[in-house]
PDB file of C-alpha atoms in Angstrom:
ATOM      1  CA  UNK Z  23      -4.563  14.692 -81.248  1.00 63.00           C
ATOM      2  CA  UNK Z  24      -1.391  15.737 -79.563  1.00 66.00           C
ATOM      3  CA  UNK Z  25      -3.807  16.950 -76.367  1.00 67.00           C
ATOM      4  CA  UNK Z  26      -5.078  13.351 -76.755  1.00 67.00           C
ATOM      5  CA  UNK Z  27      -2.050  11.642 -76.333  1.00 69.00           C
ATOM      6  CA  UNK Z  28      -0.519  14.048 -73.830  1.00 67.00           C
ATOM      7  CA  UNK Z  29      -3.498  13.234 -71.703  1.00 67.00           C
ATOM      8  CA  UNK Z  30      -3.039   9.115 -71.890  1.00 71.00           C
ATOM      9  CA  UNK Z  31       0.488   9.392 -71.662  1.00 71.00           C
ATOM     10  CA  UNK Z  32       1.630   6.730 -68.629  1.00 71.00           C
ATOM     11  CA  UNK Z  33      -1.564   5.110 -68.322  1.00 76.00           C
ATOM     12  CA  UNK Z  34      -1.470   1.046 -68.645  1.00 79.00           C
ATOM     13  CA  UNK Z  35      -2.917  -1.312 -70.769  1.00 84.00           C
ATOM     14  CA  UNK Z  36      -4.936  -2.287 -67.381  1.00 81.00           C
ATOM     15  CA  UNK Z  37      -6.258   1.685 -66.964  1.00 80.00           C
ATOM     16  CA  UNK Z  38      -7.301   2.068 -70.579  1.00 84.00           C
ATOM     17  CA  UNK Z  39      -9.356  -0.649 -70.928  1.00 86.00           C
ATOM     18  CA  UNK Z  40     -10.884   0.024 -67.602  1.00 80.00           C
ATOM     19  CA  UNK Z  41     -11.783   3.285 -68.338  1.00 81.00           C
ATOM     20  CA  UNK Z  42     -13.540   2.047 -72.263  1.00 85.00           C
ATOM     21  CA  UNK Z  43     -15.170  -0.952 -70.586  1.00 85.00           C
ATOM     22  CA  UNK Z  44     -16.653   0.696 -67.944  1.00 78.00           C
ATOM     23  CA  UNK Z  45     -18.229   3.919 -69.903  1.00 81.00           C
ATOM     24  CA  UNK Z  46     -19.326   1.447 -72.510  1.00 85.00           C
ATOM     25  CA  UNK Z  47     -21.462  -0.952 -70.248  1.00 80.00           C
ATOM     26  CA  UNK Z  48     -22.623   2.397 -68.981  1.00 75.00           C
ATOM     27  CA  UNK Z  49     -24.157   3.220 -72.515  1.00 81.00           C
ATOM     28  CA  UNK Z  50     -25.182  -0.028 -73.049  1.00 81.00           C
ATOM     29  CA  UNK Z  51     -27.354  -0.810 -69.826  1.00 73.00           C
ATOM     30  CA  UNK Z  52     -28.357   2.762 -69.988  1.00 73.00           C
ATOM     31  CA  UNK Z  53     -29.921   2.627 -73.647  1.00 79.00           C
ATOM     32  CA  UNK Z  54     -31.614  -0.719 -72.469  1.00 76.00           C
ATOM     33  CA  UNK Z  55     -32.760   0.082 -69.534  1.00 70.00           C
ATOM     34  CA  UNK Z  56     -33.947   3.530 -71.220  1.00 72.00           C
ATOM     35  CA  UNK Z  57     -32.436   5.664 -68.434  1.00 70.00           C
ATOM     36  CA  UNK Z  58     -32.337   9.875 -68.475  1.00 77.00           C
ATOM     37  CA  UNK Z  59     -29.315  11.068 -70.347  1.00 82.00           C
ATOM     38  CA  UNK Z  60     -28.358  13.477 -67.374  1.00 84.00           C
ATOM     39  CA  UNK Z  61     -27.914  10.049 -65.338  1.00 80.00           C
ATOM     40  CA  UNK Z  62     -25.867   8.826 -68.196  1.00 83.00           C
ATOM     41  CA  UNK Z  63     -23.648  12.244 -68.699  1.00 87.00           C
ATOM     42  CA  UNK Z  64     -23.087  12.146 -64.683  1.00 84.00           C
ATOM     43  CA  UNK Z  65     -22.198   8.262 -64.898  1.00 81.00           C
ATOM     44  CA  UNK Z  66     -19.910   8.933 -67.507  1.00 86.00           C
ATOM     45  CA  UNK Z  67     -18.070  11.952 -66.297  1.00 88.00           C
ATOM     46  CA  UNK Z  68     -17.753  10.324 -62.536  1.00 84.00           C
ATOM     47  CA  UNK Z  69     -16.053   7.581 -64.256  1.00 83.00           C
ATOM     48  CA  UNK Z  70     -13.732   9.987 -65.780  1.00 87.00           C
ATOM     49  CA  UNK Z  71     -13.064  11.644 -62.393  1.00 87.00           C
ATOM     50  CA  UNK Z  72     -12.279   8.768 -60.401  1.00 84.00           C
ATOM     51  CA  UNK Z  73     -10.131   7.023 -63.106  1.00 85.00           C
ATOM     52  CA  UNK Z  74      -7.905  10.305 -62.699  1.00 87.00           C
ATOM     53  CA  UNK Z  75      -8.245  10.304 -59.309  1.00 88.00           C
ATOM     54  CA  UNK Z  76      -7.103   7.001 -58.948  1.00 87.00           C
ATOM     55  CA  UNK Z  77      -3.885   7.885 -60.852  1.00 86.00           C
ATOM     56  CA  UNK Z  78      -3.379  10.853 -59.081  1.00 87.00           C
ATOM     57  CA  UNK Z  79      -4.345  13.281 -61.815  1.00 88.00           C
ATOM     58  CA  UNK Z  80      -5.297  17.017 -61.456  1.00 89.00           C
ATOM     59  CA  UNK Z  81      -7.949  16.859 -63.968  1.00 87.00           C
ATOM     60  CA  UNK Z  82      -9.788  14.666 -62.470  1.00 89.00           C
ATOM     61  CA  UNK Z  83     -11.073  17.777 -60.693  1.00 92.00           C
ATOM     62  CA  UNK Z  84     -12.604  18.539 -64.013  1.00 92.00           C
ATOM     63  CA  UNK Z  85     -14.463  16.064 -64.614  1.00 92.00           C
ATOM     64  CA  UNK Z  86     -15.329  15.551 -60.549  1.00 91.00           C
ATOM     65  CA  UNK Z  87     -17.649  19.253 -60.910  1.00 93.00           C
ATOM     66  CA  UNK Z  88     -19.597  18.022 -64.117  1.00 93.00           C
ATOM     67  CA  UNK Z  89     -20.495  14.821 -62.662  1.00 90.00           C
ATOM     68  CA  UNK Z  90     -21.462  16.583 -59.034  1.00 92.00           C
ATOM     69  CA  UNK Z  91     -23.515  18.919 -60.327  1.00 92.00           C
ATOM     70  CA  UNK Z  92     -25.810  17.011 -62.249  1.00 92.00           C
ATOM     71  CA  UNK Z  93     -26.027  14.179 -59.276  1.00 86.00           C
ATOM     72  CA  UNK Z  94     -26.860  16.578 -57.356  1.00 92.00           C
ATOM     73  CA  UNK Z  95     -29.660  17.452 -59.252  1.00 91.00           C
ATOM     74  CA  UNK Z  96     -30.794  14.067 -59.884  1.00 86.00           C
ATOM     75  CA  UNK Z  97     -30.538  13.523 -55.507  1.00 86.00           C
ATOM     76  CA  UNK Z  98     -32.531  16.525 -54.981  1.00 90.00           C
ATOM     77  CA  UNK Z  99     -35.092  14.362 -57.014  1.00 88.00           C
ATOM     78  CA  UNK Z 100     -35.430  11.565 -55.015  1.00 82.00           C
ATOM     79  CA  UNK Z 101     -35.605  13.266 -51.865  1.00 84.00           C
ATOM     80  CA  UNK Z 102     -31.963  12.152 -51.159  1.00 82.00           C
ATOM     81  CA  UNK Z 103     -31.207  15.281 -49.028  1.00 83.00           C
ATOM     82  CA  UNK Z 104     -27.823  13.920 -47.201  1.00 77.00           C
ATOM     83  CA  UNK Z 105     -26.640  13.195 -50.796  1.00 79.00           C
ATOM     84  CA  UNK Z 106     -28.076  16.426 -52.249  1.00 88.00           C
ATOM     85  CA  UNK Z 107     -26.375  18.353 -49.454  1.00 86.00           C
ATOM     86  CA  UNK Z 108     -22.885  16.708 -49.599  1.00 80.00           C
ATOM     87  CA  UNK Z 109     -22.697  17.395 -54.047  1.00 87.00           C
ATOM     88  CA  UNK Z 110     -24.436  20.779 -54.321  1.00 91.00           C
ATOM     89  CA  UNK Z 111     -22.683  22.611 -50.832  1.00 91.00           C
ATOM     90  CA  UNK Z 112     -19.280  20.617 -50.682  1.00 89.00           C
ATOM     91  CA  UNK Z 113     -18.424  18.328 -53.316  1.00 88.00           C
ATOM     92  CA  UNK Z 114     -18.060  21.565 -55.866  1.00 92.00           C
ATOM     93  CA  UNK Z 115     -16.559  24.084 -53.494  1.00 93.00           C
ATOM     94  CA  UNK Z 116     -13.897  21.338 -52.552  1.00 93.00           C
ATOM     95  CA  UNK Z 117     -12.963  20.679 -56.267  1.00 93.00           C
ATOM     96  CA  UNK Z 118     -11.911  23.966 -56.770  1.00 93.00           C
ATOM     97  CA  UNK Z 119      -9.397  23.447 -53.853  1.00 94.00           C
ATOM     98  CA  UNK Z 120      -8.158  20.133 -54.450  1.00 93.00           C
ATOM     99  CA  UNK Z 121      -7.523  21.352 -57.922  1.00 92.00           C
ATOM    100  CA  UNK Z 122      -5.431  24.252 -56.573  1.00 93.00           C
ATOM    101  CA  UNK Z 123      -3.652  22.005 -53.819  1.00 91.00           C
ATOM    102  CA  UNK Z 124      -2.787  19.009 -55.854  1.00 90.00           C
ATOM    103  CA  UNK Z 125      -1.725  21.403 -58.545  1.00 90.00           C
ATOM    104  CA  UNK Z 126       0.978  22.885 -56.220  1.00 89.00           C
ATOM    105  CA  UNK Z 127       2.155  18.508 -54.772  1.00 82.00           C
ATOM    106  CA  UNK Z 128       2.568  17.148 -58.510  1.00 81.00           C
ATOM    107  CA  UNK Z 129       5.418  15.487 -59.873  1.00 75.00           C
ATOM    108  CA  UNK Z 130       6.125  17.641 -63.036  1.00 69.00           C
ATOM    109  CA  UNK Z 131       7.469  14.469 -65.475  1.00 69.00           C
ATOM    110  CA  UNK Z 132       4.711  11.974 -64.458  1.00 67.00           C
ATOM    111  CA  UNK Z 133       1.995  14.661 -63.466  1.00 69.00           C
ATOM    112  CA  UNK Z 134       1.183  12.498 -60.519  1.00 80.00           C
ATOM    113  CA  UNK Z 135       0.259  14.228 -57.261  1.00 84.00           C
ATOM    114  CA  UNK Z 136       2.759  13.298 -54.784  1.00 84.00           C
ATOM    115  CA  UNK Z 137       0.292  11.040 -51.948  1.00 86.00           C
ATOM    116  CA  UNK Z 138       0.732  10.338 -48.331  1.00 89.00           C
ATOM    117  CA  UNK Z 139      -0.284   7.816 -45.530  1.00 88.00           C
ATOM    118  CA  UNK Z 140      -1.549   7.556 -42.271  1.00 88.00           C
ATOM    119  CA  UNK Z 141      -0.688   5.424 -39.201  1.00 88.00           C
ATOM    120  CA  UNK Z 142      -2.042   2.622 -37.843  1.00 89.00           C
ATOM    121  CA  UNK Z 143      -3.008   4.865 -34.864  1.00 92.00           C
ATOM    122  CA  UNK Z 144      -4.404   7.672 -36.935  1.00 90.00           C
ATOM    123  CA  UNK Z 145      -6.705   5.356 -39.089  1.00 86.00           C
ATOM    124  CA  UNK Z 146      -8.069   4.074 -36.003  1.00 90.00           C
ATOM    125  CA  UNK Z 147      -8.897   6.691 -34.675  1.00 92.00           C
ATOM    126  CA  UNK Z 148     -10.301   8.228 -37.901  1.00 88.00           C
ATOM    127  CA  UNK Z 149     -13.269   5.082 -38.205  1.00 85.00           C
ATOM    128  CA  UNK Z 150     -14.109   5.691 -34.619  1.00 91.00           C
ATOM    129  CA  UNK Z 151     -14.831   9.225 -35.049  1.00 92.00           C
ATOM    130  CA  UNK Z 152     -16.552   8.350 -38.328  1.00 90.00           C
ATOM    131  CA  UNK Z 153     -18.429   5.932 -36.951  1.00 91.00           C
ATOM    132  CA  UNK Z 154     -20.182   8.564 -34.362  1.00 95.00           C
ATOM    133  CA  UNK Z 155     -20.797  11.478 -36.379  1.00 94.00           C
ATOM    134  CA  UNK Z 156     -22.582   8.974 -39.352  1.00 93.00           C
ATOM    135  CA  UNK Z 157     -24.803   8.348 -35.800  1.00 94.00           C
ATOM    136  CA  UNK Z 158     -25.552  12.088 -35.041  1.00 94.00           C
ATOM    137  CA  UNK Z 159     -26.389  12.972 -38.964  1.00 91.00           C
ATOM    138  CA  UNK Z 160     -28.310   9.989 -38.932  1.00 92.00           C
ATOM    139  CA  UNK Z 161     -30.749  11.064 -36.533  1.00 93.00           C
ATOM    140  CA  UNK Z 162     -30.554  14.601 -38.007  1.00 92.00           C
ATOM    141  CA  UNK Z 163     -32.193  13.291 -41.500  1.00 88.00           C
ATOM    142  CA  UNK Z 164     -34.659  10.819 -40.200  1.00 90.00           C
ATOM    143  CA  UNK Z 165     -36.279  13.634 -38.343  1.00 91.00           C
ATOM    144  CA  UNK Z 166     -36.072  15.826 -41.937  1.00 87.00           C
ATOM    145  CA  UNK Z 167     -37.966  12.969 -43.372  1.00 83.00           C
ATOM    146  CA  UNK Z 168     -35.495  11.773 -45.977  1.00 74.00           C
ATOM    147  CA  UNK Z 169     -35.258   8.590 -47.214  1.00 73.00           C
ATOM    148  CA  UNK Z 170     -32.943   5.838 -46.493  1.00 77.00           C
ATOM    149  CA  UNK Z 171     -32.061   7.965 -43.545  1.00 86.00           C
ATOM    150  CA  UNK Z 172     -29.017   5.784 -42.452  1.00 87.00           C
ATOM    151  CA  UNK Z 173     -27.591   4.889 -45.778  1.00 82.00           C
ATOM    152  CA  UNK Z 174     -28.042   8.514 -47.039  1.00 82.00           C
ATOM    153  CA  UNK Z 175     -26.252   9.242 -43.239  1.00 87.00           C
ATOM    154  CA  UNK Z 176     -23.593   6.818 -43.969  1.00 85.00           C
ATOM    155  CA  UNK Z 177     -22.830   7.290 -47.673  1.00 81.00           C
ATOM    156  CA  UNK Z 178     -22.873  11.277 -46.790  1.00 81.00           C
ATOM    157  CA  UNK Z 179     -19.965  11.513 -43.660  1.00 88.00           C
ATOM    158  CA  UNK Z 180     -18.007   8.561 -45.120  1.00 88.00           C
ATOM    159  CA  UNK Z 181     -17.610  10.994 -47.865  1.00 83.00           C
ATOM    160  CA  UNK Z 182     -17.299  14.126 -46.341  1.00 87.00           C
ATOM    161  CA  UNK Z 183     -14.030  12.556 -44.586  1.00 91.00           C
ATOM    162  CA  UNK Z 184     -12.474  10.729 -47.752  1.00 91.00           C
ATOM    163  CA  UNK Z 185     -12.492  13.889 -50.259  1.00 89.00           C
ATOM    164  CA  UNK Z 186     -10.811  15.808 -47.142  1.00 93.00           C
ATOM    165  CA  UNK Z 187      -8.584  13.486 -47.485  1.00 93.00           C
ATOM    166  CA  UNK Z 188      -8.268  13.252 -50.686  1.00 92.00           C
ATOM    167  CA  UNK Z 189      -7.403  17.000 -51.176  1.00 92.00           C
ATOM    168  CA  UNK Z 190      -4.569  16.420 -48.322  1.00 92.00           C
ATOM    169  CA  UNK Z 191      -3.478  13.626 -50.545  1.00 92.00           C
ATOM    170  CA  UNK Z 192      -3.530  10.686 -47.995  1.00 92.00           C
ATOM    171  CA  UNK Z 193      -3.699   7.001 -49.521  1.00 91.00           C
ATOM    172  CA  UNK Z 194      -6.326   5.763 -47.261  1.00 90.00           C
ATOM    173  CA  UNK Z 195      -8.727   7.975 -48.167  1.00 91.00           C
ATOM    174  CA  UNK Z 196      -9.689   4.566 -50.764  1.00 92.00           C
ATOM    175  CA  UNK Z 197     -10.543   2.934 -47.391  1.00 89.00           C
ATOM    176  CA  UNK Z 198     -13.324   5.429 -47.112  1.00 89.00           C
ATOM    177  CA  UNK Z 199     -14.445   5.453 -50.752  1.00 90.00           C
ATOM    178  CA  UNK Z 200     -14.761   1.733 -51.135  1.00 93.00           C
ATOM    179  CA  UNK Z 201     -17.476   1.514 -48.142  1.00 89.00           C
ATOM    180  CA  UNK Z 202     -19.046   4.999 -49.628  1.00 87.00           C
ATOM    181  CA  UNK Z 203     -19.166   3.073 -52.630  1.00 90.00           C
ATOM    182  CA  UNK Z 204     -20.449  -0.126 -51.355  1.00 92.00           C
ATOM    183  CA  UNK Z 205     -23.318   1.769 -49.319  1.00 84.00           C
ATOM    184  CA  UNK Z 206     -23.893   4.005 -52.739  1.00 84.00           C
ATOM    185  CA  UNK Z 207     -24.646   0.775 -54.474  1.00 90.00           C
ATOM    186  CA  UNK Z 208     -26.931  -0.596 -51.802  1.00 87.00           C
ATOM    187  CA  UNK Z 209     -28.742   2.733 -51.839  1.00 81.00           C
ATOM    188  CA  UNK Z 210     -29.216   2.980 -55.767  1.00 84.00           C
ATOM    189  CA  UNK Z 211     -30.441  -0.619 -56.255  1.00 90.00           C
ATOM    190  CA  UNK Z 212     -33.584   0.115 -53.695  1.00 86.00           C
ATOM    191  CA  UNK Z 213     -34.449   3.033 -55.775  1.00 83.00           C
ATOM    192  CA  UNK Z 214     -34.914   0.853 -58.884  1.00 84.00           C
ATOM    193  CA  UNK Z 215     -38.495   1.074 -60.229  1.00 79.00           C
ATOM    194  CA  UNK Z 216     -38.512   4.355 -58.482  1.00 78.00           C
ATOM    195  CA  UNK Z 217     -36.550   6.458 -60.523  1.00 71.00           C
ATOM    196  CA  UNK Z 218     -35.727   6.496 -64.158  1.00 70.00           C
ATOM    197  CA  UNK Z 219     -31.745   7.254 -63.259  1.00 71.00           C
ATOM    198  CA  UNK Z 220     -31.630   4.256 -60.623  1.00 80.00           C
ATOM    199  CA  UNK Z 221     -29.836   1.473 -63.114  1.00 80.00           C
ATOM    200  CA  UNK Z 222     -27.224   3.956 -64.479  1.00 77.00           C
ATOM    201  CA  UNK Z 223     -26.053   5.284 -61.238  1.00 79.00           C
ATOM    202  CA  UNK Z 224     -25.862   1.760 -59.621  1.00 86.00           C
ATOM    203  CA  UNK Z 225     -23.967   1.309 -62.642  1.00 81.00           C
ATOM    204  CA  UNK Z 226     -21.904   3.803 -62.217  1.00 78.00           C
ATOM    205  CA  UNK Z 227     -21.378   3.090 -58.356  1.00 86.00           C
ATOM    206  CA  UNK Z 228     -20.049  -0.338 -58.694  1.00 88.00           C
ATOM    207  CA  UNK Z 229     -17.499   1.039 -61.486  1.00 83.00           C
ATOM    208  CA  UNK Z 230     -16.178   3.428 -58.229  1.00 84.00           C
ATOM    209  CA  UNK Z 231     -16.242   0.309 -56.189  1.00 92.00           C
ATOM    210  CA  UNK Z 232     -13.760  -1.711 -58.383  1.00 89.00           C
ATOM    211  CA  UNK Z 233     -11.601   1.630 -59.393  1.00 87.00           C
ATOM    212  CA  UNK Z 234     -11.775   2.897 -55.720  1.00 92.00           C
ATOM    213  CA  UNK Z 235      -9.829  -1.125 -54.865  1.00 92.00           C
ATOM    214  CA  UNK Z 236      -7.261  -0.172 -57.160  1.00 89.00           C
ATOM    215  CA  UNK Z 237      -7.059   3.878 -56.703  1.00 89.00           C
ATOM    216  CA  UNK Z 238      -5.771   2.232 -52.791  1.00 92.00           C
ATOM    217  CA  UNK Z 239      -3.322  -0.025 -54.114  1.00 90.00           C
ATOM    218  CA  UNK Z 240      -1.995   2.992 -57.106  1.00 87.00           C
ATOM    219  CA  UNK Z 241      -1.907   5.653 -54.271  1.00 89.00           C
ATOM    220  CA  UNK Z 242       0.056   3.174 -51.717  1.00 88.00           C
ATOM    221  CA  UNK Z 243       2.526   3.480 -54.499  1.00 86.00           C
ATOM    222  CA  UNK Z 244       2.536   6.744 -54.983  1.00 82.00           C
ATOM    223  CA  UNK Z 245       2.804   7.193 -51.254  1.00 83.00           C
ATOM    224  CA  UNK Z 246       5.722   4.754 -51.203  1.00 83.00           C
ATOM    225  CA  UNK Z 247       7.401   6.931 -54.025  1.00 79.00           C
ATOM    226  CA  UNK Z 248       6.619  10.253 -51.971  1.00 72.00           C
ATOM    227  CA  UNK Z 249       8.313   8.821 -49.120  1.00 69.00           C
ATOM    228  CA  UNK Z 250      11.239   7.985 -50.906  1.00 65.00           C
ATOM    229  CA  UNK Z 251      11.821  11.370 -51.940  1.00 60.00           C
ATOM    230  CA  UNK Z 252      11.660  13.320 -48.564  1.00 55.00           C
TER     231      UNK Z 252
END
């Protein structure tokens, strides 16, 4: 129990009952719905990681591989190959170094990784380079024959991007996962009636939407805080 309560320690009313609610509607729809339990352990477990990650915790890294590894899976299944590509070859190999880099920028007492943010300047030109290389990879799957070719192009680099950032501990790496999230959403809901895991990840996307709004506004903070201290 003491692991228990070491591992809620600072987290508000607000977080808590964020975290239950969301995992709980998960079960719910999921049951209902009669969706694969590997789309419900994923669901669950990415709800985990971004809660963490949206508090700046290290184990959210943890829970991050569980839930990549089994999407990935479930993307290779629906001939999602930008998606499939982006869990199985980067998401995992990058949680094992954001785990050792954030571990290294915590604050010991809180347990907080200490966060940064850009510039005006540097966020601009961050989109436009975005914004071209979601056009190259684009092209790249529509000629591989995936499906959804530029919201599996989109959803892919926008991602790519944000968890670099994410390791280097900027803020506005949120900026990123929001529209990720908003084009993960879009892409899940046209695969409903198609796959048997479509309701529980759409589910589980629009729960990363809403924490993704307020991982920006914690990690401004925590930015704010870093600042402060240099």
């Amino acid at each position: 129990m003491s692991k228990v309560k070491d591992f809620f320690k600072g987290w508000s009313k607000f977080e808590l009952c964020w975290l239950v609610l969301s995992t709980v509607i998960m079960i719910v729809l999921s049951i209902i719905w009669g969706d694969n339990t590997l789309a419900l352990i994923s669901g669950i477990t990415g709800i985990l990681g971004v809660v963490l990650a949206a508090k700046g915790k290290v184990s959210t890294y943890f829970f991050a591989t569980i839930n990549v590894a089994i999407y990935s899976y479930l993307t290779f299944n629906n001939h999602l190959y930008g998606e499939f590509m982006l869990n199985a070859f980067y998401y995992i190999p990058m949680n094992f170094i954001g785990f050792y880099l954030w571990s290294r920028h915590k604050d010991e007492k809180s347990g907080e990784v200490e966060g940064k943010a850009l510039t005006p300047k540097q966020i601009v030109i961050l989109l436009a380079a975005t914004a071209v290389i979601v056009i190259i990879y684009w092209q790249i799957l529509t000629h591989l024959g995936g499906q959804l070719a530029l919201i599996d192009a989109m959803s892919t680099v926008f991602s790519v991007i944000a968890l670099i950032m994410q390791v280097a501990r900027y803020a506005e790496q949120w900026l990123l996962w929001i529209i990720v999230n908003i084009v993960s959403v879009i892409m899940w809901i046209l695969l409903i009636g198609k796959d048997s895991s479509a309701v529980t990840m759409v589910v589980m996307w629009i729960a990363y939407l809403f924490n993704s709004i307020y991982g920006y506004y914690n990690w401004k903070k925590l930015a704010a805080k870093n600042s402060k201290h240099h």
